[in-house]
Structure formats: structure tokens, C-alpha cells
PDB file of C-alpha atoms in Angstrom:
ATOM      1  CA  MET Y 221     102.359-157.930-100.096  1.00 48.00           C
ATOM      2  CA  ASP Y 222     104.417-157.132 -96.888  1.00 52.00           C
ATOM      3  CA  GLN Y 223     101.816-156.653 -93.997  1.00 54.00           C
ATOM      4  CA  SER Y 224     104.664-155.825 -91.562  1.00 54.00           C
ATOM      5  CA  HIS Y 225     104.156-152.530 -89.669  1.00 54.00           C
ATOM      6  CA  PRO Y 226     106.917-149.758 -90.604  1.00 54.00           C
ATOM      7  CA  ARG Y 227     109.886-149.686 -88.480  1.00 52.00           C
ATOM      8  CA  PRO Y 228     109.957-146.462 -86.165  1.00 48.00           C
ATOM      9  CA  PRO Y 229     112.597-144.041 -86.919  1.00 49.00           C
ATOM     10  CA  SER Y 230     116.239-144.175 -85.657  1.00 55.00           C
ATOM     11  CA  ASP Y 231     117.438-141.917 -83.098  1.00 63.00           C
ATOM     12  CA  ASP Y 232     119.509-140.129 -85.441  1.00 65.00           C
ATOM     13  CA  LEU Y 233     116.618-139.329 -87.614  1.00 61.00           C
ATOM     14  CA  PHE Y 234     114.492-138.071 -84.638  1.00 59.00           C
ATOM     15  CA  ARG Y 235     117.378-135.773 -83.622  1.00 70.00           C
ATOM     16  CA  LEU Y 236     117.645-134.457 -87.338  1.00 70.00           C
ATOM     17  CA  LEU Y 237     113.872-133.631 -87.400  1.00 66.00           C
ATOM     18  CA  VAL Y 238     114.225-131.811 -84.122  1.00 68.00           C
ATOM     19  CA  GLU Y 239     117.095-129.954 -85.259  1.00 71.00           C
ATOM     20  CA  THR Y 240     115.510-128.907 -88.691  1.00 68.00           C
ATOM     21  CA  SER Y 241     112.148-128.043 -87.339  1.00 73.00           C
ATOM     22  CA  THR Y 242     110.977-124.663 -87.737  1.00 74.00           C
ATOM     23  CA  ASP Y 243     108.872-125.037 -84.872  1.00 83.00           C
ATOM     24  CA  PHE Y 244     110.326-123.941 -81.215  1.00 88.00           C
ATOM     25  CA  ILE Y 245     111.128-127.358 -79.095  1.00 87.00           C
ATOM     26  CA  GLN Y 246     111.828-126.839 -75.358  1.00 88.00           C
ATOM     27  CA  VAL Y 247     112.779-129.643 -72.984  1.00 90.00           C
ATOM     28  CA  MET Y 248     112.322-129.286 -69.292  1.00 90.00           C
ATOM     29  CA  ASP Y 249     113.346-131.055 -66.227  1.00 90.00           C
ATOM     30  CA  SER Y 250     110.971-132.135 -63.515  1.00 88.00           C
ATOM     31  CA  ASN Y 251     111.198-128.668 -61.861  1.00 88.00           C
ATOM     32  CA  GLY Y 252     110.212-126.683 -65.232  1.00 88.00           C
ATOM     33  CA  ARG Y 253     113.759-125.773 -65.949  1.00 91.00           C
ATOM     34  CA  ILE Y 254     114.929-125.719 -69.606  1.00 90.00           C
ATOM     35  CA  SER Y 255     117.321-128.471 -70.560  1.00 89.00           C
ATOM     36  CA  TYR Y 256     117.313-128.141 -74.043  1.00 88.00           C
ATOM     37  CA  VAL Y 257     115.953-125.989 -76.757  1.00 87.00           C
ATOM     38  CA  SER Y 258     116.116-126.806 -80.569  1.00 87.00           C
ATOM     39  CA  PRO Y 259     118.280-124.721 -82.697  1.00 85.00           C
ATOM     40  CA  SER Y 260     115.353-122.781 -84.223  1.00 83.00           C
ATOM     41  CA  LEU Y 261     114.820-120.932 -80.848  1.00 81.00           C
ATOM     42  CA  PRO Y 262     118.211-119.360 -80.294  1.00 79.00           C
ATOM     43  CA  THR Y 263     118.414-118.773 -83.947  1.00 79.00           C
ATOM     44  CA  PHE Y 264     115.283-116.777 -84.319  1.00 81.00           C
ATOM     45  CA  PHE Y 265     115.933-114.879 -81.052  1.00 79.00           C
ATOM     46  CA  ARG Y 266     119.611-114.290 -81.640  1.00 76.00           C
ATOM     47  CA  ARG Y 267     120.537-115.938 -78.386  1.00 81.00           C
ATOM     48  CA  THR Y 268     122.717-118.725 -77.608  1.00 81.00           C
ATOM     49  CA  ALA Y 269     121.291-122.047 -76.372  1.00 81.00           C
ATOM     50  CA  GLU Y 270     123.262-121.636 -72.996  1.00 86.00           C
ATOM     51  CA  ALA Y 271     121.148-118.556 -72.316  1.00 85.00           C
ATOM     52  CA  TYR Y 272     118.133-120.732 -71.896  1.00 87.00           C
ATOM     53  CA  ALA Y 273     119.971-123.833 -69.911  1.00 86.00           C
ATOM     54  CA  GLY Y 274     118.698-123.820 -66.354  1.00 87.00           C
ATOM     55  CA  THR Y 275     116.089-121.188 -66.689  1.00 88.00           C
ATOM     56  CA  SER Y 276     112.718-121.574 -66.016  1.00 88.00           C
ATOM     57  CA  TRP Y 277     110.565-121.750 -69.153  1.00 84.00           C
ATOM     58  CA  ILE Y 278     107.828-119.519 -67.972  1.00 87.00           C
ATOM     59  CA  ASP Y 279     110.376-116.720 -67.460  1.00 87.00           C
ATOM     60  CA  TRP Y 280     110.514-116.107 -71.270  1.00 88.00           C
ATOM     61  CA  VAL Y 281     106.605-115.611 -71.596  1.00 90.00           C
ATOM     62  CA  HIS Y 282     104.935-112.459 -71.824  1.00 91.00           C
ATOM     63  CA  GLU Y 283     103.878-111.471 -68.282  1.00 91.00           C
ATOM     64  CA  ASN Y 284     100.224-111.134 -68.953  1.00 92.00           C
ATOM     65  CA  ASP Y 285     100.077-114.737 -70.232  1.00 92.00           C
ATOM     66  CA  ARG Y 286     102.156-116.313 -67.267  1.00 92.00           C
ATOM     67  CA  PRO Y 287      99.391-117.004 -64.631  1.00 92.00           C
ATOM     68  CA  VAL Y 288      97.401-119.181 -66.987  1.00 92.00           C
ATOM     69  CA  LEU Y 289     100.267-120.867 -68.248  1.00 91.00           C
ATOM     70  CA  GLU Y 290     101.918-121.628 -64.994  1.00 90.00           C
ATOM     71  CA  GLN Y 291      99.168-123.588 -64.026  1.00 92.00           C
ATOM     72  CA  SER Y 292      99.282-125.647 -67.120  1.00 92.00           C
ATOM     73  CA  VAL Y 293     102.829-126.300 -66.768  1.00 91.00           C
ATOM     74  CA  LEU Y 294     102.386-127.386 -63.059  1.00 91.00           C
ATOM     75  CA  ARG Y 295      99.524-129.617 -64.017  1.00 92.00           C
ATOM     76  CA  LEU Y 296     102.016-131.100 -66.778  1.00 92.00           C
ATOM     77  CA  LEU Y 297     104.474-131.527 -64.432  1.00 89.00           C
ATOM     78  CA  ARG Y 298     102.496-133.062 -61.416  1.00 90.00           C
ATOM     79  CA  ASN Y 299      99.887-134.917 -63.030  1.00 91.00           C
ATOM     80  CA  GLY Y 300     101.293-135.351 -66.670  1.00 90.00           C
ATOM     81  CA  GLN Y 301      98.303-133.579 -68.067  1.00 93.00           C
ATOM     82  CA  PRO Y 302      98.981-132.316 -71.539  1.00 94.00           C
ATOM     83  CA  PHE Y 303      98.021-128.895 -72.808  1.00 94.00           C
ATOM     84  CA  THR Y 304      97.577-126.573 -75.839  1.00 94.00           C
ATOM     85  CA  GLN Y 305      97.459-123.080 -75.165  1.00 93.00           C
ATOM     86  CA  GLU Y 306      98.369-119.728 -76.935  1.00 94.00           C
ATOM     87  CA  TYR Y 307     100.928-117.207 -75.549  1.00 92.00           C
ATOM     88  CA  ARG Y 308     103.205-114.469 -76.285  1.00 92.00           C
ATOM     89  CA  LEU Y 309     106.957-114.336 -76.370  1.00 89.00           C
ATOM     90  CA  PRO Y 310     108.328-110.852 -76.097  1.00 88.00           C
ATOM     91  CA  LEU Y 311     110.989-109.589 -78.737  1.00 84.00           C
ATOM     92  CA  SER Y 312     113.839-107.219 -78.193  1.00 79.00           C
ATOM     93  CA  ASP Y 313     112.018-104.253 -80.060  1.00 83.00           C
ATOM     94  CA  GLY Y 314     109.084-104.264 -77.600  1.00 83.00           C
ATOM     95  CA  THR Y 315     106.692-106.310 -79.708  1.00 87.00           C
ATOM     96  CA  TYR Y 316     105.830-109.993 -79.173  1.00 88.00           C
ATOM     97  CA  LEU Y 317     105.318-113.345 -81.114  1.00 89.00           C
ATOM     98  CA  TRP Y 318     102.005-115.287 -80.861  1.00 93.00           C
ATOM     99  CA  LEU Y 319     102.716-118.909 -80.226  1.00 91.00           C
ATOM    100  CA  GLU Y 320     100.616-122.202 -79.905  1.00 93.00           C
ATOM    101  CA  GLY Y 321     102.370-124.280 -77.482  1.00 92.00           C
ATOM    102  CA  LYS Y 322     101.770-128.132 -76.736  1.00 93.00           C
ATOM    103  CA  GLY Y 323     103.153-129.508 -73.562  1.00 92.00           C
ATOM    104  CA  THR Y 324     103.491-133.257 -73.193  1.00 92.00           C
ATOM    105  CA  VAL Y 325     105.507-135.368 -70.773  1.00 91.00           C
ATOM    106  CA  LEU Y 326     108.204-137.400 -72.423  1.00 89.00           C
ATOM    107  CA  PRO Y 327     108.562-141.424 -72.304  1.00 85.00           C
ATOM    108  CA  SER Y 328     112.060-141.283 -70.884  1.00 77.00           C
ATOM    109  CA  GLY Y 329     113.808-142.177 -67.970  1.00 75.00           C
ATOM    110  CA  ASP Y 330     115.908-139.054 -67.876  1.00 81.00           C
ATOM    111  CA  PRO Y 331     115.323-136.501 -65.145  1.00 79.00           C
ATOM    112  CA  GLN Y 332     116.634-133.834 -67.211  1.00 85.00           C
ATOM    113  CA  ALA Y 333     114.117-134.262 -70.152  1.00 86.00           C
ATOM    114  CA  TYR Y 334     110.756-134.852 -68.299  1.00 87.00           C
ATOM    115  CA  ALA Y 335     108.667-132.917 -70.389  1.00 87.00           C
ATOM    116  CA  ALA Y 336     108.552-130.889 -73.757  1.00 87.00           C
ATOM    117  CA  ILE Y 337     106.679-128.117 -75.089  1.00 88.00           C
ATOM    118  CA  TYR Y 338     106.390-127.787 -78.916  1.00 87.00           C
ATOM    119  CA  SER Y 339     105.459-124.143 -80.031  1.00 90.00           C
ATOM    120  CA  ARG Y 340     104.544-122.888 -83.574  1.00 89.00           C
ATOM    121  CA  ASP Y 341     104.431-119.322 -84.972  1.00 90.00           C
ATOM    122  CA  ILE Y 342     100.641-118.410 -85.097  1.00 90.00           C
ATOM    123  CA  SER Y 343     101.480-114.455 -85.145  1.00 89.00           C
ATOM    124  CA  ARG Y 344      99.863-114.239 -88.860  1.00 90.00           C
ATOM    125  CA  LEU Y 345      96.959-115.991 -87.642  1.00 90.00           C
ATOM    126  CA  LYS Y 346      96.490-113.658 -84.620  1.00 89.00           C
ATOM    127  CA  GLN Y 347      97.014-110.705 -87.054  1.00 87.00           C
ATOM    128  CA  HIS Y 348      94.013-111.965 -89.562  1.00 87.00           C
ATOM    129  CA  GLU Y 349      91.846-112.454 -86.390  1.00 87.00           C
ATOM    130  CA  GLU Y 350      92.578-108.617 -85.169  1.00 83.00           C
ATOM    131  CA  GLN Y 351      91.715-107.526 -88.834  1.00 84.00           C
ATOM    132  CA  LEU Y 352      88.219-109.411 -88.553  1.00 84.00           C
ATOM    133  CA  THR Y 353      87.615-107.928 -85.021  1.00 80.00           C
ATOM    134  CA  LYS Y 354      88.399-104.572 -86.241  1.00 80.00           C
ATOM    135  CA  LEU Y 355      86.210-105.016 -89.360  1.00 82.00           C
ATOM    136  CA  ALA Y 356      83.403-106.257 -87.173  1.00 87.00           C
ATOM    137  CA  TYR Y 357      83.673-103.859 -84.286  1.00 90.00           C
ATOM    138  CA  TYR Y 358      85.126-100.501 -85.736  1.00 92.00           C
ATOM    139  CA  ASP Y 359      84.203 -97.987 -88.143  1.00 93.00           C
ATOM    140  CA  ALA Y 360      86.389 -98.253 -91.329  1.00 90.00           C
ATOM    141  CA  LEU Y 361      86.401 -94.551 -91.708  1.00 93.00           C
ATOM    142  CA  THR Y 362      87.064 -93.015 -88.376  1.00 94.00           C
ATOM    143  CA  GLY Y 363      88.721 -96.176 -86.411  1.00 92.00           C
ATOM    144  CA  LEU Y 364      86.185 -95.419 -83.650  1.00 94.00           C
ATOM    145  CA  PRO Y 365      84.075 -98.133 -82.137  1.00 94.00           C
ATOM    146  CA  ASN Y 366      81.276 -98.741 -84.445  1.00 93.00           C
ATOM    147  CA  ARG Y 367      77.605 -99.237 -83.405  1.00 92.00           C
ATOM    148  CA  ARG Y 368      77.998-102.882 -82.649  1.00 92.00           C
ATOM    149  CA  LEU Y 369      80.823-102.358 -80.412  1.00 92.00           C
ATOM    150  CA  PHE Y 370      78.837 -99.605 -78.916  1.00 93.00           C
ATOM    151  CA  GLN Y 371      76.012-101.696 -77.955  1.00 92.00           C
ATOM    152  CA  ASP Y 372      78.224-104.303 -76.403  1.00 92.00           C
ATOM    153  CA  ARG Y 373      79.912-101.822 -74.251  1.00 92.00           C
ATOM    154  CA  TYR Y 374      76.864-100.079 -73.546  1.00 93.00           C
ATOM    155  CA  SER Y 375      74.963-103.327 -72.388  1.00 93.00           C
ATOM    156  CA  GLN Y 376      78.003-104.144 -70.053  1.00 92.00           C
ATOM    157  CA  LEU Y 377      78.324-100.966 -68.602  1.00 92.00           C
ATOM    158  CA  LEU Y 378      74.413-100.598 -68.170  1.00 92.00           C
ATOM    159  CA  LEU Y 379      74.694-104.224 -66.283  1.00 91.00           C
ATOM    160  CA  SER Y 380      77.515-102.754 -64.261  1.00 90.00           C
ATOM    161  CA  SER Y 381      75.759 -99.613 -63.230  1.00 90.00           C
ATOM    162  CA  LYS Y 382      72.594-101.549 -62.387  1.00 89.00           C
ATOM    163  CA  ARG Y 383      74.592-104.254 -60.083  1.00 88.00           C
ATOM    164  CA  TYR Y 384      76.848-101.608 -58.253  1.00 87.00           C
ATOM    165  CA  GLY Y 385      75.027 -98.358 -58.487  1.00 87.00           C
ATOM    166  CA  HIS Y 386      77.148 -96.668 -60.516  1.00 88.00           C
ATOM    167  CA  ARG Y 387      75.929 -93.532 -62.913  1.00 91.00           C
ATOM    168  CA  LEU Y 388      76.145 -93.823 -66.661  1.00 93.00           C
ATOM    169  CA  GLY Y 389      75.794 -90.967 -68.974  1.00 94.00           C
ATOM    170  CA  ILE Y 390      74.938 -90.860 -72.724  1.00 95.00           C
ATOM    171  CA  LEU Y 391      75.778 -87.873 -75.001  1.00 96.00           C
ATOM    172  CA  TYR Y 392      74.355 -87.929 -78.288  1.00 96.00           C
ATOM    173  CA  LEU Y 393      76.316 -85.677 -80.946  1.00 96.00           C
ATOM    174  CA  ASP Y 394      75.381 -84.622 -84.267  1.00 95.00           C
ATOM    175  CA  LEU Y 395      77.361 -82.067 -86.422  1.00 96.00           C
ATOM    176  CA  ASP Y 396      75.186 -79.177 -87.402  1.00 94.00           C
ATOM    177  CA  ASP Y 397      74.684 -79.034 -91.237  1.00 91.00           C
ATOM    178  CA  PHE Y 398      77.350 -81.316 -92.081  1.00 92.00           C
ATOM    179  CA  LYS Y 399      75.664 -81.800 -95.672  1.00 92.00           C
ATOM    180  CA  GLN Y 400      76.882 -78.348 -96.577  1.00 92.00           C
ATOM    181  CA  ILE Y 401      80.450 -79.545 -96.205  1.00 91.00           C
ATOM    182  CA  ASN Y 402      79.837 -82.362 -98.508  1.00 90.00           C
ATOM    183  CA  ASP Y 403      78.318 -80.363-100.922  1.00 91.00           C
ATOM    184  CA  GLN Y 404      80.866 -77.658-100.910  1.00 91.00           C
ATOM    185  CA  TYR Y 405      84.016 -79.772-100.875  1.00 90.00           C
ATOM    186  CA  GLY Y 406      82.945 -83.188-102.202  1.00 91.00           C
ATOM    187  CA  HIS Y 407      82.299 -86.588-100.297  1.00 90.00           C
ATOM    188  CA  SER Y 408      86.300 -87.439-100.314  1.00 92.00           C
ATOM    189  CA  TYR Y 409      86.868 -84.005 -98.191  1.00 91.00           C
ATOM    190  CA  GLY Y 410      83.697 -84.942 -96.048  1.00 92.00           C
ATOM    191  CA  ASP Y 411      85.120 -88.299 -95.255  1.00 94.00           C
ATOM    192  CA  GLU Y 412      88.516 -86.887 -94.615  1.00 94.00           C
ATOM    193  CA  PHE Y 413      86.842 -84.168 -92.351  1.00 94.00           C
ATOM    194  CA  LEU Y 414      84.932 -86.843 -90.395  1.00 95.00           C
ATOM    195  CA  ARG Y 415      88.231 -88.674 -89.565  1.00 95.00           C
ATOM    196  CA  LEU Y 416      89.448 -85.301 -88.227  1.00 95.00           C
ATOM    197  CA  VAL Y 417      86.305 -84.703 -86.086  1.00 95.00           C
ATOM    198  CA  ALA Y 418      86.498 -88.243 -84.745  1.00 95.00           C
ATOM    199  CA  ALA Y 419      90.117 -87.829 -83.786  1.00 95.00           C
ATOM    200  CA  ARG Y 420      89.283 -84.370 -81.919  1.00 94.00           C
ATOM    201  CA  LEU Y 421      86.138 -86.301 -80.328  1.00 94.00           C
ATOM    202  CA  HIS Y 422      88.325 -89.084 -79.190  1.00 92.00           C
ATOM    203  CA  HIS Y 423      90.901 -86.741 -77.363  1.00 90.00           C
ATOM    204  CA  SER Y 424      88.408 -84.476 -76.005  1.00 89.00           C
ATOM    205  CA  ILE Y 425      86.911 -87.327 -73.687  1.00 86.00           C
ATOM    206  CA  ARG Y 426      88.375 -88.905 -70.329  1.00 83.00           C
ATOM    207  CA  ASP Y 427      90.506 -92.340 -70.339  1.00 80.00           C
ATOM    208  CA  PRO Y 428      87.376 -94.304 -68.972  1.00 82.00           C
ATOM    209  CA  ASP Y 429      84.850 -92.903 -71.565  1.00 90.00           C
ATOM    210  CA  THR Y 430      84.252 -94.290 -75.006  1.00 92.00           C
ATOM    211  CA  VAL Y 431      83.122 -92.238 -78.111  1.00 95.00           C
ATOM    212  CA  CYS Y 432      81.362 -94.230 -81.124  1.00 95.00           C
ATOM    213  CA  ARG Y 433      80.496 -93.156 -84.373  1.00 95.00           C
ATOM    214  CA  VAL Y 434      76.998 -94.590 -84.972  1.00 92.00           C
ATOM    215  CA  GLY Y 435      75.881 -92.800 -88.097  1.00 88.00           C
ATOM    216  CA  GLY Y 436      77.079 -90.686 -91.086  1.00 90.00           C
ATOM    217  CA  ASP Y 437      77.648 -87.700 -88.763  1.00 94.00           C
ATOM    218  CA  GLU Y 438      76.492 -88.833 -85.419  1.00 95.00           C
ATOM    219  CA  PHE Y 439      78.322 -90.100 -82.686  1.00 97.00           C
ATOM    220  CA  VAL Y 440      77.428 -91.009 -78.961  1.00 96.00           C
ATOM    221  CA  MET Y 441      79.812 -90.796 -76.075  1.00 95.00           C
ATOM    222  CA  LEU Y 442      79.330 -93.293 -72.912  1.00 94.00           C
ATOM    223  CA  LEU Y 443      80.558 -91.507 -69.787  1.00 93.00           C
ATOM    224  CA  GLN Y 444      81.382 -93.044 -66.503  1.00 89.00           C
ATOM    225  CA  ARG Y 445      82.551 -92.029 -62.955  1.00 80.00           C
ATOM    226  CA  PHE Y 446      80.687 -88.503 -62.859  1.00 85.00           C
ATOM    227  CA  GLU Y 447      79.232 -87.108 -59.670  1.00 85.00           C
ATOM    228  CA  THR Y 448      76.277 -85.091 -60.921  1.00 86.00           C
ATOM    229  CA  LYS Y 449      74.456 -84.206 -63.860  1.00 87.00           C
ATOM    230  CA  GLU Y 450      76.345 -80.853 -64.102  1.00 90.00           C
ATOM    231  CA  ASP Y 451      79.404 -82.999 -65.071  1.00 91.00           C
ATOM    232  CA  LEU Y 452      77.735 -84.274 -68.120  1.00 92.00           C
ATOM    233  CA  GLY Y 453      77.141 -80.512 -69.001  1.00 92.00           C
ATOM    234  CA  ARG Y 454      80.797 -79.766 -68.419  1.00 93.00           C
ATOM    235  CA  ILE Y 455      82.092 -82.605 -70.792  1.00 92.00           C
ATOM    236  CA  ALA Y 456      79.457 -81.417 -73.429  1.00 94.00           C
ATOM    237  CA  VAL Y 457      80.866 -77.911 -73.295  1.00 94.00           C
ATOM    238  CA  ARG Y 458      84.567 -79.346 -73.609  1.00 94.00           C
ATOM    239  CA  VAL Y 459      83.507 -81.180 -76.677  1.00 95.00           C
ATOM    240  CA  ILE Y 460      81.646 -78.158 -78.205  1.00 95.00           C
ATOM    241  CA  GLU Y 461      84.628 -76.079 -77.645  1.00 95.00           C
ATOM    242  CA  ALA Y 462      86.946 -78.484 -79.168  1.00 95.00           C
ATOM    243  CA  LEU Y 463      84.932 -78.643 -82.350  1.00 95.00           C
ATOM    244  CA  ASN Y 464      84.545 -75.008 -82.701  1.00 94.00           C
ATOM    245  CA  HIS Y 465      88.117 -74.841 -83.289  1.00 93.00           C
ATOM    246  CA  PRO Y 466      88.587 -74.365 -86.999  1.00 94.00           C
ATOM    247  CA  PHE Y 467      89.896 -77.402 -89.005  1.00 94.00           C
ATOM    248  CA  GLU Y 468      92.518 -77.220 -91.803  1.00 92.00           C
ATOM    249  CA  LEU Y 469      92.034 -79.606 -94.406  1.00 89.00           C
ATOM    250  CA  ASN Y 470      94.034 -79.636 -97.751  1.00 88.00           C
ATOM    251  CA  GLY Y 471      94.411 -75.688 -97.729  1.00 89.00           C
ATOM    252  CA  TYR Y 472      90.938 -75.135 -96.510  1.00 90.00           C
ATOM    253  CA  THR Y 473      90.013 -73.815 -93.454  1.00 93.00           C
ATOM    254  CA  ILE Y 474      86.603 -75.596 -92.505  1.00 92.00           C
ATOM    255  CA  ARG Y 475      84.456 -74.528 -89.440  1.00 92.00           C
ATOM    256  CA  VAL Y 476      81.691 -76.821 -87.766  1.00 93.00           C
ATOM    257  CA  THR Y 477      79.501 -76.780 -85.043  1.00 94.00           C
ATOM    258  CA  CYS Y 478      77.491 -79.478 -83.123  1.00 95.00           C
ATOM    259  CA  SER Y 479      74.474 -80.090 -80.957  1.00 96.00           C
ATOM    260  CA  ILE Y 480      74.507 -82.549 -78.274  1.00 97.00           C
ATOM    261  CA  GLY Y 481      72.124 -83.998 -75.954  1.00 96.00           C
ATOM    262  CA  GLY Y 482      72.621 -86.000 -72.743  1.00 96.00           C
ATOM    263  CA  ALA Y 483      71.048 -88.145 -70.330  1.00 95.00           C
ATOM    264  CA  SER Y 484      72.032 -90.185 -67.184  1.00 94.00           C
ATOM    265  CA  PHE Y 485      71.113 -93.651 -65.709  1.00 93.00           C
ATOM    266  CA  PRO Y 486      69.388 -93.913 -63.152  1.00 92.00           C
ATOM    267  CA  GLU Y 487      67.489 -90.684 -62.784  1.00 91.00           C
ATOM    268  CA  ASP Y 488      66.498 -90.160 -66.530  1.00 92.00           C
ATOM    269  CA  ALA Y 489      65.645 -93.619 -67.580  1.00 91.00           C
ATOM    270  CA  THR Y 490      65.088 -97.318 -66.192  1.00 86.00           C
ATOM    271  CA  ASP Y 491      66.489 -99.138 -69.128  1.00 89.00           C
ATOM    272  CA  GLY Y 492      68.949 -98.854 -71.755  1.00 89.00           C
ATOM    273  CA  GLU Y 493      66.511 -98.196 -74.680  1.00 92.00           C
ATOM    274  CA  GLN Y 494      64.615 -95.207 -72.722  1.00 94.00           C
ATOM    275  CA  LEU Y 495      68.185 -93.795 -71.942  1.00 94.00           C
ATOM    276  CA  LEU Y 496      69.255 -93.571 -75.651  1.00 94.00           C
ATOM    277  CA  ARG Y 497      66.080 -92.245 -76.672  1.00 94.00           C
ATOM    278  CA  ARG Y 498      65.902 -89.505 -74.164  1.00 95.00           C
ATOM    279  CA  ALA Y 499      69.551 -88.248 -75.049  1.00 95.00           C
ATOM    280  CA  ASP Y 500      68.754 -88.547 -78.661  1.00 94.00           C
ATOM    281  CA  ASN Y 501      65.402 -86.167 -78.063  1.00 94.00           C
ATOM    282  CA  ALA Y 502      67.453 -83.992 -75.900  1.00 96.00           C
ATOM    283  CA  MET Y 503      69.936 -83.597 -79.074  1.00 95.00           C
ATOM    284  CA  TYR Y 504      67.194 -82.341 -81.125  1.00 93.00           C
ATOM    285  CA  GLU Y 505      66.141 -79.898 -78.357  1.00 94.00           C
ATOM    286  CA  ALA Y 506      69.645 -78.539 -78.740  1.00 95.00           C
ATOM    287  CA  LYS Y 507      69.225 -78.002 -82.204  1.00 93.00           C
ATOM    288  CA  LYS Y 508      66.059 -76.346 -81.652  1.00 93.00           C
ATOM    289  CA  ILE Y 509      67.320 -73.684 -79.405  1.00 90.00           C
ATOM    290  CA  GLY Y 510      69.977 -72.546 -81.911  1.00 88.00           C
ATOM    291  CA  LYS Y 511      72.488 -75.548 -82.463  1.00 90.00           C
ATOM    292  CA  ASN Y 512      76.032 -75.275 -81.260  1.00 94.00           C
ATOM    293  CA  ASN Y 513      74.698 -75.902 -78.000  1.00 94.00           C
ATOM    294  CA  TYR Y 514      73.748 -78.767 -75.688  1.00 96.00           C
ATOM    295  CA  PHE Y 515      70.631 -79.975 -73.693  1.00 96.00           C
ATOM    296  CA  LEU Y 516      70.342 -82.345 -70.909  1.00 95.00           C
ATOM    297  CA  TYR Y 517      67.163 -84.185 -70.490  1.00 93.00           C
ATOM    298  CA  SER Y 518      65.166 -83.402 -67.408  1.00 83.00           C
ATOM    299  CA  HIS Y 519      61.898 -84.892 -66.000  1.00 70.00           C
ATOM    300  CA  GLY Y 520      58.978 -83.638 -67.969  1.00 58.00           C
ATOM    301  CA  ASP Y 521      60.583 -83.484 -71.283  1.00 63.00           C
ATOM    302  CA  SER Y 522      58.999 -85.767 -73.955  1.00 55.00           C
TER     303      SER Y 522
END
């Protein structure tokens, strides 16, 4: 039996492998300037190879991914330290391509071929990851953050409020007599109606705030950057008024009201569970005083 080692491929075979690879291969000089790109790159992006020649590799990367990648490329060029990193390449239509790039120093004495970055398209993998994240953290019916994401954001905001002395508000919202809508129009209409309600709630709050669906017809709003407790009341009134406008759904005009309870940190509670409980209790007080209303927790309430 022949025990000899297989011979390495010839230069011509290496060239063939590079030029037919679907991966994007870029060669840089010791200053990080592109000296070669494999045919797959200009073909995919509909540019000529000359468009890349002499440019900095980092210039083609999505601006949000550049800072970390720049450090990796510097370590590669200065210390020969390889890296593997995910990054985005912007496309002409405003979207981007997710790539996994592997940078390595080339065993060559050619100063124009100091290092190479081999990149493969991982866009489908990223889309799959995003879908899994959406399933885990967003309500499938309304697209709003679900209870799990609410708890994550709530915990983070509460820690920030404690550390920096910021105020944090909770508005707990329940649709009044929503069961009647399901009974009258059917559950499929009820689901579509909840989607319309969620969209209206989303557009009723301010940019830094968050609205989450935490139950069938229950929603919680996390509110930041307000000065007084009366500000919570003003936001609650705006939400109530937004929902008071009739909804048009498949030829039906449907009206709904809601009850909202509010509480704020730190004056109404010393911890997150207590704050949520007091906002929830305040919501039931709003229902007691006639629904289509709001009630803010005050000391002395249960």
C-alpha cells in the first residue's frame, strides 16, 4: 500500500478553486488596502473588480459593524491574529447582506498579498435567528412585545431607574367587556380587532415608551422620561381617547372602551412586583368607578 502523503494542489488548481468559489475572498496588503477580490464578489454586487482595488476593506462594511471589525483587522495586520466575525455589507436597495468573515495572514512574501478575508453568506441563518427571536419575545397575534420581553425590559428599566434616579411609570390597560365582541362577532373578528387595538396603542405612546400584550385583552405600558404623576394621567387620557374612536372592521363599526390603572416608581413602590401589583389594582379601581376611565395609585390605596 502506498503510504506516501498526497501531494499539495498546484497553483493552477488553487486559482481554479478561488475563482469558482461562491464565497467572497478578498486579499489585502499590509495597510488593509484591497489588492484582489474573487470573481464572486464583483459578480454578486454588479461592480468591477477595479472598483475595489486600492480601497480600504472596511469602507465596504455596514457603518454599525465597522468599529469592532476595524479592531480585528488591525490585530490581524499588526500581530497576525486571525479572527472570525459576523458583519453586514450594504446593498444598493437599502438592505444588507449578513456575512461571516474569517481573516488570516497569508504565507506569502508578496507585500500586496499580506492577508485574506474569506466571507460566506449567512443571511438565511440570520433570518432564521430573527424568526426564532420574534417567536420567543413577540406576541404572535399583535406583533407587540409579549410578557417575556416585557419582563426583560421592565427589569432593565427598573435597574436603570434605581441606579440613576429616573422615574418609571406603569399603565395597566384592560379592554372593557371585550368578551361581548367575541360573542357577537366571533373569535376570528375578535383576533383581528385586537390587532387593530394593538396598532392604535402603539401609535398612542411616545418613542421611548413600550406597550406590551400580556394577556387576552390586557396590555401594559412602560413609560419613561416624565416629570410628575399627572403626566401619567395625561398619557392615560390620550390612550383612552384613541380607543374611543370607532373601529371599522370588515364592514362593521365596533366601539370599545378601556380601563387603565397607573403607578410610578419610586414614589408608589420599592420593587418591581409591588409596582406592577399596584398598577393592576388601580386598573380595577378604574373599572369600579365606571370603566372608560383611569385611576392612578395613591398612598393609602390597597
